[in-house]
Short mmCIF file of C-alpha atoms and ligand atoms in Angstrom, two decimals:
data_model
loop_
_atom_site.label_atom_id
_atom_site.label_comp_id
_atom_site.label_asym_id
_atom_site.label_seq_id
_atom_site.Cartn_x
_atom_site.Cartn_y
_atom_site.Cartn_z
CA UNK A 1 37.58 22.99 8.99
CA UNK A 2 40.33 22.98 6.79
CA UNK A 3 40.35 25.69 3.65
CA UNK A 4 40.36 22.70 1.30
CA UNK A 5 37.00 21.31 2.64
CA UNK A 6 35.30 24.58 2.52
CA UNK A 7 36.20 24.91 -1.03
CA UNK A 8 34.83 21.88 -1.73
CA UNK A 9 31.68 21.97 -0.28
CA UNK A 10 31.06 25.59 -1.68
CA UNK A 11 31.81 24.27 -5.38
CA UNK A 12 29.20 21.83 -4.49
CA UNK A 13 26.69 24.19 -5.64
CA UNK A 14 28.81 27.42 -6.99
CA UNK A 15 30.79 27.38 -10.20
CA UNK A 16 32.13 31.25 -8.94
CA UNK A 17 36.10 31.42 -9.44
CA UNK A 18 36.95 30.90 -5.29
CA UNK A 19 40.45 32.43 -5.67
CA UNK A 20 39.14 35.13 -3.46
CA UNK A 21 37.89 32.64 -0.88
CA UNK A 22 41.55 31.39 -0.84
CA UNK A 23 42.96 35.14 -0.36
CA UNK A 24 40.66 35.63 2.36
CA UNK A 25 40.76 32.18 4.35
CA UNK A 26 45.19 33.43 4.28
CA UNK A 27 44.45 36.78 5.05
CA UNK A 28 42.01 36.32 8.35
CA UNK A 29 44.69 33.51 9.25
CA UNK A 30 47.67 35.78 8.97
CA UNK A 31 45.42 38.90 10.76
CA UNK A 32 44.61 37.14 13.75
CA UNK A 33 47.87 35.13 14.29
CA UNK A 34 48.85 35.04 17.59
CA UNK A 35 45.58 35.74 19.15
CA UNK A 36 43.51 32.78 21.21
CA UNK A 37 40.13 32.21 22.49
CA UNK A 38 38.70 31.77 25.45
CA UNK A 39 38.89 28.05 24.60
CA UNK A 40 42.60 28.22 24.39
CA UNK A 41 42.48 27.71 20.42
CA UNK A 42 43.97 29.99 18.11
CA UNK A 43 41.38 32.80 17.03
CA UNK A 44 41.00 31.92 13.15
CA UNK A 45 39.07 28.51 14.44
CA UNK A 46 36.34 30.37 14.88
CA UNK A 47 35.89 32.63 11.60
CA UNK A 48 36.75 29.63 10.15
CA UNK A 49 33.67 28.07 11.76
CA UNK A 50 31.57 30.78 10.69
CA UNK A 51 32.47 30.33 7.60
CA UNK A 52 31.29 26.62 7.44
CA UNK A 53 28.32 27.57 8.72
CA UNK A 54 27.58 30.00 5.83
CA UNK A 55 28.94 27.45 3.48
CA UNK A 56 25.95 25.00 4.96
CA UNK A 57 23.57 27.70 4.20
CA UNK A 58 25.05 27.88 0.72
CA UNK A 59 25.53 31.52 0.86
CA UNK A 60 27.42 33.35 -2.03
CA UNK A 61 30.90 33.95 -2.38
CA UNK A 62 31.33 37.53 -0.66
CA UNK A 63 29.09 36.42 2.25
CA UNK A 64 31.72 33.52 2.90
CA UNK A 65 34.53 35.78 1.88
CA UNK A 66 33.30 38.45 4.83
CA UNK A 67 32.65 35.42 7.15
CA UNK A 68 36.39 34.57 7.23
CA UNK A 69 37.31 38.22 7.88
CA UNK A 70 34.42 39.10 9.72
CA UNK A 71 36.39 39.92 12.71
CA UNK A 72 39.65 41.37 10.98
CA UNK A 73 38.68 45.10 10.94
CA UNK A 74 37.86 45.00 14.67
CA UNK A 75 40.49 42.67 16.31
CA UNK A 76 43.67 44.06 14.07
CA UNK A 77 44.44 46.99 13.30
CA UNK A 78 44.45 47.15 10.18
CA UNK A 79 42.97 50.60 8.11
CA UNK A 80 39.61 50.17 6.64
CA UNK A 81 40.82 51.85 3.55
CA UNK A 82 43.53 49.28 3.06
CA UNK A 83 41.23 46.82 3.62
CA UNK A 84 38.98 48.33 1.08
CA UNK A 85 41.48 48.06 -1.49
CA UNK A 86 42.03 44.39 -1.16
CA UNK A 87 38.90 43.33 -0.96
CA UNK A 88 36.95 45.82 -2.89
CA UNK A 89 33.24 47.43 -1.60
CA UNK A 90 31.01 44.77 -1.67
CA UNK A 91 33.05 42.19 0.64
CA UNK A 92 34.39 45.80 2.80
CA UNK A 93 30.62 47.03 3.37
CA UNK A 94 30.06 43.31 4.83
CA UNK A 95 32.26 43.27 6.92
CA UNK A 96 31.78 47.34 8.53
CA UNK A 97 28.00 45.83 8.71
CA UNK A 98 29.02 43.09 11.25
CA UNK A 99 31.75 44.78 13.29
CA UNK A 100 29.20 47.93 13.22
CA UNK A 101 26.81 45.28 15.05
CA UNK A 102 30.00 43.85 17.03
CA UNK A 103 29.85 47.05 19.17
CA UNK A 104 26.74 46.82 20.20
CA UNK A 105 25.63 45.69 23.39
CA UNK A 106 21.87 44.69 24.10
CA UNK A 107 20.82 44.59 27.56
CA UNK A 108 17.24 44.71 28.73
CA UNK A 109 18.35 47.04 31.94
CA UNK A 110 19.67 49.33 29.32
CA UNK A 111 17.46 50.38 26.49
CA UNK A 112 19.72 53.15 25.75
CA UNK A 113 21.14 51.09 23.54
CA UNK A 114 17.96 51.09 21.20
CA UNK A 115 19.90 53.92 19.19
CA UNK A 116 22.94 51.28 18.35
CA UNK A 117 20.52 48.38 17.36
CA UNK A 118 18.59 50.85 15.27
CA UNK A 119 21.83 51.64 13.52
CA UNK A 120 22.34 47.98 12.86
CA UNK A 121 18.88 47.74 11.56
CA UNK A 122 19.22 51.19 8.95
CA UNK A 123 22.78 49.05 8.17
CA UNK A 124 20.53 45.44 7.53
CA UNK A 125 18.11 47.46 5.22
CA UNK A 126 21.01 47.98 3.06
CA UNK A 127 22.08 44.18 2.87
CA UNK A 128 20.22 40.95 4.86
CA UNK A 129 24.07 39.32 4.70
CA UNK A 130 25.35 41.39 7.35
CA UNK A 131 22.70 39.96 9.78
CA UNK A 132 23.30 36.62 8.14
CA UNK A 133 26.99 36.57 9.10
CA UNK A 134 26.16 37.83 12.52
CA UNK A 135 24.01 35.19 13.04
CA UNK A 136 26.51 32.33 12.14
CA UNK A 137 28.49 34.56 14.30
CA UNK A 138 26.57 34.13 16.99
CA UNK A 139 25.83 30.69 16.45
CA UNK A 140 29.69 29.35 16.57
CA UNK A 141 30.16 31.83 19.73
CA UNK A 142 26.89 29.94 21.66
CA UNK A 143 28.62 26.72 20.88
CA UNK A 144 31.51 27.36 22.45
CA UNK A 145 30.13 29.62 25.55
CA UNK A 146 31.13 26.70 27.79
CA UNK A 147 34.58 28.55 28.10
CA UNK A 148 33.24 31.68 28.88
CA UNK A 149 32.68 32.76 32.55
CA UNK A 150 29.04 32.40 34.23
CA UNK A 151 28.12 36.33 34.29
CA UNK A 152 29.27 36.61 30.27
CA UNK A 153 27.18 33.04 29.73
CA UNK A 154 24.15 34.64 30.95
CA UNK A 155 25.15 37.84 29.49
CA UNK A 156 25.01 36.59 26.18
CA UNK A 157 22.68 33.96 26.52
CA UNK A 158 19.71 36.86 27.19
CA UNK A 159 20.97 39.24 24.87
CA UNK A 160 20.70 35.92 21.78
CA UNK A 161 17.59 34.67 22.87
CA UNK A 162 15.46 38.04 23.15
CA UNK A 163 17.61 39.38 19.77
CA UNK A 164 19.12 37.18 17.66
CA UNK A 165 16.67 34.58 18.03
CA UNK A 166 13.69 36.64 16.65
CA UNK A 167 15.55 37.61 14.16
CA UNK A 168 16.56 34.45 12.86
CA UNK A 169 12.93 33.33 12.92
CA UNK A 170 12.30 36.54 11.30
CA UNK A 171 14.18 35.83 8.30
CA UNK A 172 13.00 31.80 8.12
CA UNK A 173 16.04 30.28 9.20
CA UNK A 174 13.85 28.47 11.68
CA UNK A 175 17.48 25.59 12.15
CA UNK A 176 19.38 28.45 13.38
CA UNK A 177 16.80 29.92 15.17
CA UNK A 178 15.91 26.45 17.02
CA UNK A 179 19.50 25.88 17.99
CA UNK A 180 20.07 29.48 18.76
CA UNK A 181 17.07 29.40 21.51
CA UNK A 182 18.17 25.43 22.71
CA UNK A 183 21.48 26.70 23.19
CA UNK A 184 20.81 29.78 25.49
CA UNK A 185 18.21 28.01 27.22
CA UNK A 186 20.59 25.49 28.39
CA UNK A 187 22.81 28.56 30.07
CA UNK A 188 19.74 30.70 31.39
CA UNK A 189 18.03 27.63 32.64
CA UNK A 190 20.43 24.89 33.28
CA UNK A 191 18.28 22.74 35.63
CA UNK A 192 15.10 22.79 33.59
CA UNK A 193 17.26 22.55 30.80
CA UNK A 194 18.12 19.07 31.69
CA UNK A 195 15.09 17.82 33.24
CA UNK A 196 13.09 18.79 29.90
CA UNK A 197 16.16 17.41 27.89
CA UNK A 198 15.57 13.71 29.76
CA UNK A 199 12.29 14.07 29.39
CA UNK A 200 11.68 14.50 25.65
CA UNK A 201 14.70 11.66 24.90
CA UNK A 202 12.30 9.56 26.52
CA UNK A 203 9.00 10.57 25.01
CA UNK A 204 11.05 10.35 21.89
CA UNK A 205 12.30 7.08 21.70
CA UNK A 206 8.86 5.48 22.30
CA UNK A 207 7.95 7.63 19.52
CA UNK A 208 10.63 5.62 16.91
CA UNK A 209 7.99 3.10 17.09
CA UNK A 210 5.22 4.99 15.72
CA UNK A 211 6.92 7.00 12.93
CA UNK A 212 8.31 3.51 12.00
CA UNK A 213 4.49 2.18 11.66
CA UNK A 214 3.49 5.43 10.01
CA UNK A 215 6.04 5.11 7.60
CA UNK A 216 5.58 1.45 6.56
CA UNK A 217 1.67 2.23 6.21
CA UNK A 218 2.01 4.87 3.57
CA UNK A 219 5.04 2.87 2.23
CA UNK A 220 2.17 -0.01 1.12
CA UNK A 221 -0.31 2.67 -0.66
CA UNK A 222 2.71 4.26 -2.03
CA UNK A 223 4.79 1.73 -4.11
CA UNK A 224 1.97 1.48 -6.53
CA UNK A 225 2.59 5.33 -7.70
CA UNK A 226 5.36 6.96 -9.17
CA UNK A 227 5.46 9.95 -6.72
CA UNK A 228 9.06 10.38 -4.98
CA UNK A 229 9.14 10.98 -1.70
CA UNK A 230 11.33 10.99 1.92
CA UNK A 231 9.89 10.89 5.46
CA UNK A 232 11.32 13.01 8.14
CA UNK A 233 10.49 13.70 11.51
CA UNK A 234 10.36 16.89 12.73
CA UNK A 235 13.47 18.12 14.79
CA UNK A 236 12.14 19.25 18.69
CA UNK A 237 13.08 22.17 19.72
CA UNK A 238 13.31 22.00 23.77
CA UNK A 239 12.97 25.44 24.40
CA UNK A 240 9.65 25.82 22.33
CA UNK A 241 8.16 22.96 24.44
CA UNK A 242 9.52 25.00 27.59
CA UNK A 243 7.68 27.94 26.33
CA UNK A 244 4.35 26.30 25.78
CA UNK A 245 4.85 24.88 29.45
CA UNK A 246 5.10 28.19 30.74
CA UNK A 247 2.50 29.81 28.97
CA UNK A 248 0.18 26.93 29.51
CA UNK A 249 0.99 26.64 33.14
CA UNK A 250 1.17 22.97 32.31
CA UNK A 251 3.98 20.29 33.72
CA UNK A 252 5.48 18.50 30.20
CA UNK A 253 3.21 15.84 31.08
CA UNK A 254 0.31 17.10 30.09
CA UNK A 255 1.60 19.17 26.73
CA UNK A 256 -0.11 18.03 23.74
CA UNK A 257 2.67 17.54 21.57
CA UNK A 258 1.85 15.65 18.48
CA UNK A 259 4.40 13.99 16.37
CA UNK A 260 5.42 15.87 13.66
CA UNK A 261 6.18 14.35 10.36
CA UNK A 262 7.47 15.81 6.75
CA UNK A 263 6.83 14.86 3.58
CA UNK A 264 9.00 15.77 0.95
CA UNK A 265 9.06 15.27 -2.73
CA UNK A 266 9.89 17.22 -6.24
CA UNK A 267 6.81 18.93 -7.28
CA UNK A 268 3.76 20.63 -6.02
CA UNK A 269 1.67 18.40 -8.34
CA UNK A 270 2.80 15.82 -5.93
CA UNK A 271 2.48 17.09 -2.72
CA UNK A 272 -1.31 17.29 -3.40
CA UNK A 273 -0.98 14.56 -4.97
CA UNK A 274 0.39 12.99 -1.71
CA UNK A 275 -2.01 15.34 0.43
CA UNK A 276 -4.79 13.01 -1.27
CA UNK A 277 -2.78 9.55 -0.38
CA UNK A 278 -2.35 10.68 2.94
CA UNK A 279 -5.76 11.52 3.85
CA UNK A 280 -6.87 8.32 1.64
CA UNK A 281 -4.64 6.42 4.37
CA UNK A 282 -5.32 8.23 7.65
CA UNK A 283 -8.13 9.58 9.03
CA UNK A 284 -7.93 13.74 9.08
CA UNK A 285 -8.70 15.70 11.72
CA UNK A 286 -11.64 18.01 11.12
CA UNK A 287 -10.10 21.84 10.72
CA UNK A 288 -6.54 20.72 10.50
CA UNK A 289 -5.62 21.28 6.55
CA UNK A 290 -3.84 24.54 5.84
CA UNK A 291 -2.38 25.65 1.93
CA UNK A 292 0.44 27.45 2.61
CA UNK A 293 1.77 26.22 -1.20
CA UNK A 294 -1.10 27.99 -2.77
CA UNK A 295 -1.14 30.96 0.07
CA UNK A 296 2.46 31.01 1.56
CA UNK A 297 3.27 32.80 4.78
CA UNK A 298 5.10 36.06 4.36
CA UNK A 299 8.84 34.89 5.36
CA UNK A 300 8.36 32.90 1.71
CA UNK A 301 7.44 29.59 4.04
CA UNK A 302 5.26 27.28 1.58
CA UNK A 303 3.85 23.29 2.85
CA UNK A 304 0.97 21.83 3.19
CA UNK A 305 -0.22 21.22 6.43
CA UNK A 306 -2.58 18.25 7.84
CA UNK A 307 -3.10 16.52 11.15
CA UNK A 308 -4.36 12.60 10.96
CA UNK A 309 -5.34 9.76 13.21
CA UNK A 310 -3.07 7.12 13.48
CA UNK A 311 -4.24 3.51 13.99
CA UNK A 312 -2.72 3.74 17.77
CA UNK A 313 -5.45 6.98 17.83
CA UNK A 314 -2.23 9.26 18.49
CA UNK A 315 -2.73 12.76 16.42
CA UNK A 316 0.45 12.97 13.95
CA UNK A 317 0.93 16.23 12.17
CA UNK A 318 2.00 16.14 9.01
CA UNK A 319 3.61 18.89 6.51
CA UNK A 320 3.92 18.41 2.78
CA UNK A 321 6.33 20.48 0.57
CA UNK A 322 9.26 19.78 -2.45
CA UNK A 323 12.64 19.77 -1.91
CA UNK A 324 12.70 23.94 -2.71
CA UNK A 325 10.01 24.55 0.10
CA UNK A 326 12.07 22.70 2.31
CA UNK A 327 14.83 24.38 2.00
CA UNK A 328 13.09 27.28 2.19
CA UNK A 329 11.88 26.57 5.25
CA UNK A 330 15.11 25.24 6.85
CA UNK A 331 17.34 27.96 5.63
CA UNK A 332 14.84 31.30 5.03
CA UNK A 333 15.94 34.09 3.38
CA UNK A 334 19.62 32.45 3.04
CA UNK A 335 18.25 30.08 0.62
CA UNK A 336 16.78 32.55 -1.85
CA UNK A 337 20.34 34.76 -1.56
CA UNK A 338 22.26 32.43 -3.74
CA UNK A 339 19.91 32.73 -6.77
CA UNK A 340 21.35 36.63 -7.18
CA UNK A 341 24.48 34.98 -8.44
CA UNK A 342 25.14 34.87 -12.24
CA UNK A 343 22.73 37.20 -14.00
CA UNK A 344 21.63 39.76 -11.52
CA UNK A 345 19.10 41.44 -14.10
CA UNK A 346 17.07 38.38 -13.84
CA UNK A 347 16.42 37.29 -10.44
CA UNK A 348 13.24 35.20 -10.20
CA UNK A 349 13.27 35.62 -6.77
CA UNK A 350 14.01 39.22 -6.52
CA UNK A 351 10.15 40.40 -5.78
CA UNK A 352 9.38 37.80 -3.20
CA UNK A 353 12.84 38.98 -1.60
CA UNK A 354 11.56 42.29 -2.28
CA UNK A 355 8.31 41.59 -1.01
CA UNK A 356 10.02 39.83 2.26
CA UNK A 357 11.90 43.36 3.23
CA UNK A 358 8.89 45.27 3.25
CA UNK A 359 6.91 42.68 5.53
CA UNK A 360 10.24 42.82 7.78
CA UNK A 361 10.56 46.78 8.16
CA UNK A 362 6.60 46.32 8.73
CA UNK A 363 7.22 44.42 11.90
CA UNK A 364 10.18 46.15 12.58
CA UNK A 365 7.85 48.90 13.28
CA UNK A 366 5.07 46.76 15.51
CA UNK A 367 8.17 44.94 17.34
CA UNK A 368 6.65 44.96 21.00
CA UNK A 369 10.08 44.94 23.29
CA UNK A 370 11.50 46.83 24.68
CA UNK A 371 8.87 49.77 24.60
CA UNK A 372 11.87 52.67 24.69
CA UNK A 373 13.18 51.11 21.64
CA UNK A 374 10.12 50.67 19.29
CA UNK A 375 9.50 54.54 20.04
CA UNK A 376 12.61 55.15 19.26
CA UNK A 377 12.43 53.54 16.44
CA UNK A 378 9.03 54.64 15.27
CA UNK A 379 9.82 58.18 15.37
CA UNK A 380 12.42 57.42 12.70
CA UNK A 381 10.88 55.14 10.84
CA UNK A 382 7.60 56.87 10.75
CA UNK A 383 8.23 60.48 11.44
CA UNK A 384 11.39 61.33 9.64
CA UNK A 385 12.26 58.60 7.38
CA UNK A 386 11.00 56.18 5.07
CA UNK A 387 12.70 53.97 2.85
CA UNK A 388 11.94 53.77 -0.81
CA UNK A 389 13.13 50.36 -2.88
CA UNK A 390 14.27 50.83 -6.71
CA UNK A 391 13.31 48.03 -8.39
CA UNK A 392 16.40 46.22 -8.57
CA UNK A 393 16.16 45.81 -4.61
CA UNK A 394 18.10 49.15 -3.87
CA UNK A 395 17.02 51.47 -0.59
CA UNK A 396 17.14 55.02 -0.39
CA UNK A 397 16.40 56.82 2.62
CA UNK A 398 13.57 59.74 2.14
CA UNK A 399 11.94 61.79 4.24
CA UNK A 400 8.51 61.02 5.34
CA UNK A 401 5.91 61.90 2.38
CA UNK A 402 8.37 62.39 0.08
CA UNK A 403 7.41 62.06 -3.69
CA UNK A 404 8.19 60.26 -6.62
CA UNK A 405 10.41 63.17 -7.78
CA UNK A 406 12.27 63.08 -4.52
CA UNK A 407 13.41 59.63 -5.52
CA UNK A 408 14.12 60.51 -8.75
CA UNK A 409 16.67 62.82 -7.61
CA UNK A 410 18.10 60.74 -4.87
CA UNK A 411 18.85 57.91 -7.81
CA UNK A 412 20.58 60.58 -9.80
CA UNK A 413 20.23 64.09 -11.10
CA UNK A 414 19.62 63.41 -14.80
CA UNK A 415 17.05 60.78 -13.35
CA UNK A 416 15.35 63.91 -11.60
CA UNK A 417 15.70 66.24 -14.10
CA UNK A 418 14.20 64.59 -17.11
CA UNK A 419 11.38 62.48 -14.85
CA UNK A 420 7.91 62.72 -16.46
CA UNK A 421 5.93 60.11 -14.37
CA UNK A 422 6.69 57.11 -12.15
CA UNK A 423 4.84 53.69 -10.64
CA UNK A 424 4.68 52.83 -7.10
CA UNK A 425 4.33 49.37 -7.02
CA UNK A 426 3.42 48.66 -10.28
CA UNK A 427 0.63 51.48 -10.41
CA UNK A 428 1.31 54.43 -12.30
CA UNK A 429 0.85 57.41 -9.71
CA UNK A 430 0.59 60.97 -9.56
CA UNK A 431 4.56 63.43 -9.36
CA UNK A 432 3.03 64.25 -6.06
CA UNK A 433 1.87 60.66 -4.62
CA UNK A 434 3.00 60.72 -1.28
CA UNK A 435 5.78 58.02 -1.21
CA UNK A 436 5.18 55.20 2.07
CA UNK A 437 7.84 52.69 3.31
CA UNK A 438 8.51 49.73 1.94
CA UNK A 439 7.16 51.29 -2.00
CA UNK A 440 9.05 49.95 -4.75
CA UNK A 441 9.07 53.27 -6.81
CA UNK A 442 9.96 53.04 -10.42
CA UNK A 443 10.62 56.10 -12.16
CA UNK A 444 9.86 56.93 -15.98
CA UNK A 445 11.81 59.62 -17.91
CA UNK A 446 12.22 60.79 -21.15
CA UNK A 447 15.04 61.86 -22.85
CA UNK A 448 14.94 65.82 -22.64
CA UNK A 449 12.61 66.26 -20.34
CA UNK A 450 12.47 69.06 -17.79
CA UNK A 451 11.68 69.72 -14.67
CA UNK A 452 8.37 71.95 -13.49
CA UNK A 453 8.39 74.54 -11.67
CA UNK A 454 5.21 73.68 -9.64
CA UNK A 455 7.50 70.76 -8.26
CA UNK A 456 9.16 73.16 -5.65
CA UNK A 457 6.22 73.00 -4.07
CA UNK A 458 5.91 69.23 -4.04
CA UNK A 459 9.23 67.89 -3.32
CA UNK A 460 10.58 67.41 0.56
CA UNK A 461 14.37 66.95 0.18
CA UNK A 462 16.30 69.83 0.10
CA UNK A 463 18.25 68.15 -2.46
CA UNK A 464 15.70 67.72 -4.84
CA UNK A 465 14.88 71.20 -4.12
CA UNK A 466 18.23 73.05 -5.25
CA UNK A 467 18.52 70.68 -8.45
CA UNK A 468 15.37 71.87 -9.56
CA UNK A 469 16.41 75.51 -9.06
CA UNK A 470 19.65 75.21 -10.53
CA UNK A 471 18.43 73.46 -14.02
CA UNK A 472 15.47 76.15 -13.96
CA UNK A 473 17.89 78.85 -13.39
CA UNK A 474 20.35 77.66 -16.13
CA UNK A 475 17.85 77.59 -18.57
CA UNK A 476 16.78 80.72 -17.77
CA UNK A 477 13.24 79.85 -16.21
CA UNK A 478 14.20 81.05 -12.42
CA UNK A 479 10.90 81.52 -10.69
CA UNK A 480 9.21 85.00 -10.69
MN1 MN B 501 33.11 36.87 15.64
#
């Protein structure tokens, strides 16, 4: 990857002024001259190839920006501060959010560790980018584990499949994820690795035959309509056959693995429209139609989803989506990260991104491996802190049954001081609603305001609690 291609394929869908991209790709190349992988290459090839990687997912300028220097702070020693000042806060906190999570070791034999991945997690709630990087990160570094001694392999290999994996799924980047798992699988599990891997080539390649007929049969009833449309077949993911094989108890032979077929075109009109062709054309099987357009799955994934008889009698399963669902679907959360660029006061996407945190510190808390760590976790997510969004996608730490007011004062003092109501979620609530995790708390003030005394008996930060006492006390209504 050269610094001219990247640029290129990043103005490909960003008009953003990429002189910092330039300033960075020189910088990360001067900061790590000298040093070499375990491949033998020099070091930048590999930020350098995380940086591609975000470029693919067409993530925003600081994202990229942080991929290049992702491993700066960390490998060189160069201050943070002086960092700071040449790249200013947004691209710095990046950047301390992945080496943060460079530190960290995961091993199942030592759950210990639950207290560093937690702080990567309270670090992630501030900004889904860091864990985007790290995941590219990761990615590039389980491409080239080929150079790295057996013990790290395996090392490595366990700690991306039983983390990074899930995560990646977790945030719909279900491409990532899929090569993420393939990719350890091959080093846990070399030998059934390659058995599986001859296997499906084969069952694959007798499968050309029947896409191809599949294809040309919905080609006839389609040429008559103006609908626009491409046919892909699903990409296999070897270690989610594995998996089924396992928990089936079943040799590959005998897993039911139907061929799996996309539909995409430009509008939803048309991918019921389509829905009706296909089912016009093919058989359905009974039970097999799901809406996930009109009821989408809570990682934002939206298709429709069918199963049909071909003429051979073989089950193909089909999903139906535009061009946006698919990308979706392919790229999660990354996809939706781009649309904060240019006016950030109107994001459409901003509540369903919104929306998708809260779902994700949800499961955070019903995670169900390893036990130490979810208790760990629990007890500060659930006993000691929650976190509150603003409305513009912000997250402050509170408390547990802290109030509106609380917030109030945690956005700013003059917020606090001059709050008069506030809506959790939309719904206008009480100065003493009991605040839960995940809220989106919007508070309501009025010019002049001021606060009550009864609220000292309401609030739970401490802070709150000596703001309120020093306006009452400068204004001469001190309690008693
Ligand atoms: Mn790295």
């Amino acid at each position: 990857m050269e610094l001219d291609e990247l640029l290129k394929k990043f103005k490909e869908y960003s008009t953003q002024d990429t002189t910092v991209l330039e300033y960075a790709w020189n910088y990360a190349s001067e900061s790590h001259k000298g040093q070499k992988r375990a491949s033998g290459e020099d070091y930048f090839i590999h930020p350098a190839a995380v940086a591609e990687i975000l470029v693919d997912y067409k993530m925003d300028l600081e994202t990229i920006a942080a991929g290049l220097l992702h491993d700066v702070l960390e490998d060189t020693s160069i201050p943070h501060e002086t960092f700071k000042k040449e790249f200013g806060d947004e691209i710095y906190n990046l950047v301390a959010g992945v080496t943060k999570i460079e530190t960290l070791k995961f091993s199942s034999r030592d759950v210990a560790q639950a207290e560093n991945w937690r702080k990567m997690i309270l670090a992630t709630a501030r900004d889904i980018r860091v864990i985007v990087i790290k995941l590219a990160d990761r990615l590039h570094n389980m491409r080239t584990l080929n150079y790295m001694p057996r013990e790290k392999q395996l090392e490595i290999s366990h700690e991306t499949i039983s983390l990074y994996a899930p995560l990646a799924q977790r945030l719909g980047i279900f491409q990532l994820k899929a090569e993420l798992e393939d990719l350890s699988f091959k080093y846990l599990f070399p030998d059934e690795f390659q058995s599986l891997f001859a296997k499906v080539q084969l069952r694959y390649a007798k499968r050309e035959k029947l896409l191809e007929d599949f294809k040309g049969e919905l080609e006839k009833h389609l040429t008559t309509t103006q609908v626009p449309y491409r046919v892909l077949s699903r990409a296999k993911n070897l270690y989610s056959i594995y998996r089924k094989m396992m928990r089936q108890q079943k040799p590959f032979e005998e897993i039911q693995d139907a061929l799996g077929v996309r539909i995409i075109t430009d509008t939803v009109i048309n991918c019921y429209a389509l829905l009706g062709l296909v089912h016009s054309v093919f058989k359905p099987v009974a039970g097999s139609f799901t809406d996930y357009i009109a009821v989408p799955k809570m990682n934002l994934y939206q298709s429709l989803h069918t199963s049909v008889m071909a003429a051979s009698g073989e089950i193909i399963e089909i999903q139906i989506r535009t061009e946006d669902m698919h990308r979706t679907s392919e790229y999660g959360i990354a996809a939706h990260w781009r649309y904060k660029l240019g006016d950030k006061g109107s994001d459409k996407h901003l509540d369903e991104k919104l929306n998708w945190l809260r779902q994700w510190i949800e499961w955070l808390q019903d995670l169900s491996s390893p036990r130490e760590f979810i208790e760990s976790f629990k007890t500060d997510l659930e006993l000691e802190q929650i976190f509150i969004f603003t409305p513009k996608g912000e997250v402050k730490p509170l408390p547990v049954d802290a109030t509106p007011i609380d917030f109030a004062y945690a956005i700013h003092t003059d917020v606090g001081n001059t709050c008069i109501g506030a809506k959790v979620n939309n719904k206008m609530v009480r100065l003493d609603h009991p605040l839960k995790s995940g809220d989106i708390c919007e508070v309501i003030t009025r010019k002049n305001s001021a606060p009550k005394k009864d609220w000292l008996s309401v609030v739970k930060t401490a802070a709150a609690r000596s703001h309120i006492r020093k306006f009452l006390r400068e204004h001469g209504l001190a309690e008693e």
